[in-house]
Short mmCIF file of C-alpha atoms in Angstrom, two decimals:
data_model
loop_
_atom_site.label_atom_id
_atom_site.label_comp_id
_atom_site.label_asym_id
_atom_site.label_seq_id
_atom_site.Cartn_x
_atom_site.Cartn_y
_atom_site.Cartn_z
CA MET A 1 18.83 -12.53 -9.46
CA THR A 2 15.64 -10.74 -8.81
CA ASP A 3 12.45 -12.11 -9.87
CA LEU A 4 9.89 -9.63 -12.08
CA THR A 5 6.49 -10.73 -11.74
CA PRO A 6 4.27 -9.37 -14.82
CA LEU A 7 1.47 -7.49 -14.09
CA ASP A 8 -1.65 -6.98 -16.30
CA PRO A 9 -2.83 -3.41 -16.59
CA ALA A 10 -5.55 -3.65 -13.89
CA SER A 11 -3.12 -5.15 -11.28
CA ALA A 12 -0.44 -2.48 -12.61
CA ALA A 13 -3.10 0.22 -11.39
CA ALA A 14 -4.07 -0.98 -8.21
CA GLY A 15 -0.28 -1.54 -7.20
CA LEU A 16 0.40 2.16 -8.59
CA ARG A 17 -2.39 3.07 -6.46
CA GLU A 18 -1.01 1.52 -3.42
CA ALA A 19 2.62 3.04 -4.02
CA GLY A 20 0.66 6.42 -3.89
CA ASP A 21 3.03 9.82 -4.55
CA GLY A 22 5.98 7.64 -4.85
CA ALA A 23 4.45 6.79 -8.00
CA ARG A 24 3.62 10.12 -9.36
CA GLY A 25 4.67 10.37 -12.86
CA PHE A 26 5.19 6.82 -13.45
CA LEU A 27 5.32 6.38 -17.29
CA GLY A 28 3.28 9.76 -17.54
CA VAL A 29 0.54 8.32 -15.31
CA ASP A 30 -0.76 9.89 -11.73
CA PRO A 31 -2.28 7.16 -9.26
CA VAL A 32 -3.11 10.23 -7.16
CA THR A 33 -5.38 11.83 -9.53
CA ASP A 34 -6.20 9.04 -11.75
CA ASN A 35 -8.47 6.63 -11.08
CA ASP A 36 -7.77 2.31 -11.67
CA ALA A 37 -9.43 2.16 -14.81
CA LEU A 38 -7.98 5.33 -16.23
CA LEU A 39 -4.67 4.27 -15.21
CA ALA A 40 -5.32 0.77 -16.77
CA ARG A 41 -6.01 2.39 -19.90
CA ARG A 42 -3.39 4.83 -20.34
CA LEU A 43 -0.77 1.93 -19.46
CA ALA A 44 -2.20 -0.01 -21.96
CA ALA A 45 -2.44 2.84 -24.74
CA ILE A 46 1.68 3.03 -24.26
CA ASP A 47 2.23 -0.44 -24.57
CA ALA A 48 3.50 -0.84 -21.06
CA GLN A 49 4.48 -3.54 -19.00
CA VAL A 50 4.49 -3.19 -15.52
CA PHE A 51 6.38 -5.80 -13.15
CA ARG A 52 6.92 -5.94 -9.47
CA ALA A 53 9.95 -6.96 -7.72
CA GLY A 54 9.18 -7.20 -3.90
CA ASP A 55 7.83 -3.92 -2.83
CA THR A 56 8.93 -2.30 -6.30
CA LEU A 57 7.13 -1.48 -9.12
CA LEU A 58 8.73 -1.44 -12.45
CA GLY A 59 7.76 -0.48 -15.82
CA ALA A 60 8.56 0.07 -19.33
CA ALA A 61 7.16 1.31 -22.78
CA PRO A 62 8.56 1.46 -26.33
CA ASN A 63 9.66 4.84 -27.61
CA PRO A 64 7.74 4.88 -30.68
CA HIS A 65 9.83 6.84 -32.41
CA GLN A 66 12.96 5.00 -31.49
CA PRO A 67 12.53 0.89 -31.89
CA ARG A 68 15.23 0.08 -29.86
CA GLN A 69 14.47 2.31 -26.73
CA ALA A 70 12.21 2.10 -23.89
CA TYR A 71 11.02 4.36 -21.18
CA VAL A 72 11.48 3.27 -17.80
CA ALA A 73 10.23 3.79 -14.43
CA SER A 74 10.53 2.75 -10.96
CA THR A 75 8.76 3.64 -7.91
CA SER A 76 11.65 2.92 -5.43
CA ALA A 77 15.66 3.29 -5.06
CA ASP A 78 16.04 -0.24 -5.52
CA GLU A 79 18.93 -0.88 -7.54
CA ALA A 80 18.69 -4.72 -7.75
CA ALA A 81 15.22 -4.49 -9.16
CA LEU A 82 16.13 -1.72 -11.69
CA ARG A 83 18.90 -3.85 -12.85
CA ALA A 84 16.59 -7.04 -13.46
CA LEU A 85 14.36 -4.92 -15.51
CA LEU A 86 17.17 -3.50 -17.64
CA GLY A 87 18.46 -7.10 -18.36
CA PHE A 88 14.86 -8.40 -19.61
CA LEU A 89 14.54 -5.32 -21.60
CA VAL A 90 18.12 -6.22 -23.26
CA THR A 91 17.22 -9.60 -23.56
CA TYR A 92 13.60 -10.11 -24.40
CA ARG A 93 13.01 -6.86 -25.92
CA ARG A 94 16.57 -5.87 -27.51
CA THR A 95 16.55 -2.49 -26.15
CA THR A 96 19.62 -0.60 -26.22
CA SER A 97 18.99 2.41 -24.43
CA TRP A 98 16.59 3.59 -21.75
CA VAL A 99 15.05 7.17 -20.85
CA ALA A 100 13.38 7.98 -17.50
CA LEU A 101 11.88 10.72 -16.28
CA ALA A 102 11.82 11.47 -12.37
CA GLU A 103 11.63 14.54 -10.12
CA ARG A 104 14.20 15.75 -8.38
CA GLY A 105 14.79 13.62 -5.27
CA ALA A 106 12.46 10.85 -6.15
CA PRO A 107 13.74 7.59 -4.86
CA ALA A 108 14.47 6.11 -8.57
CA VAL A 109 17.28 8.89 -8.99
CA GLU A 110 19.48 7.03 -6.58
CA ALA A 111 18.77 3.79 -8.63
CA LEU A 112 19.07 5.27 -11.86
CA ARG A 113 22.40 6.92 -10.92
CA ARG A 114 23.81 3.38 -9.70
CA CYS A 115 22.58 1.84 -12.60
CA GLY A 116 24.70 4.12 -14.79
CA PHE A 117 22.15 6.82 -16.04
CA GLU A 118 23.19 10.31 -16.60
CA GLU A 119 21.25 13.20 -16.17
CA ARG A 120 20.55 14.69 -19.64
CA GLY A 121 18.55 17.90 -19.08
CA ALA A 122 15.51 19.19 -17.17
CA LEU A 123 12.05 19.51 -18.39
CA ARG A 124 11.27 23.18 -16.28
CA ASP A 125 7.84 23.16 -14.64
CA HIS A 126 6.61 19.76 -16.34
CA ARG A 127 4.51 18.64 -13.41
CA PHE A 128 2.06 20.43 -11.08
CA ARG A 129 2.33 18.90 -7.35
CA ALA A 130 1.27 20.16 -3.92
CA GLY A 131 -0.04 23.70 -5.71
CA ALA A 132 3.17 24.54 -7.49
CA ALA A 133 5.39 23.61 -10.96
CA VAL A 134 8.43 21.08 -10.62
CA ASP A 135 10.83 20.17 -12.87
CA VAL A 136 11.35 16.54 -13.97
CA LEU A 137 14.79 15.32 -14.55
CA VAL A 138 15.41 13.63 -17.98
CA TRP A 139 17.90 10.66 -17.49
CA PHE A 140 19.55 8.36 -20.45
CA GLY A 141 21.16 4.98 -19.96
CA LYS A 142 22.46 2.37 -22.64
CA ALA A 143 22.90 -1.11 -22.92
CA ALA A 144 26.74 -0.57 -23.47
CA ALA A 145 26.74 0.71 -19.60
CA PRO A 146 24.56 -1.95 -17.67
CA CYS A 147 24.03 -1.32 -14.00
CA PRO A 148 27.56 -2.25 -12.56
CA SER A 149 27.58 -5.58 -10.34
#
């Protein structure tokens, strides 16, 4: 079992800054362009919970329009860490489904796929990176199909 360590917004902001480029778009924030105070404020505004599991940062924020759904994010392809986050959300937050936004080729995409998430669409030109607009993939997962062991 992977241990999740909860982080307060200031610690989460510092951790996201350390993750750098791999954390861009993490629950809608950008540690490359935003300072720590703004990151902490934005995470708090969406009621995000950020956890550390080893070198991986994981996050979840409730969907205000769907009480049993959470937005999730990860800074790595660590499947065990993502599985631990999803288990936490099912057990303690009673979520039944999750949505993740990730750019093509982002490390988290492999973990999402291995945990039963399905690609449901793409937000064309959703983020601006390195002088160009890039697509962001929309991933959906549900509690009925948690990560396979």
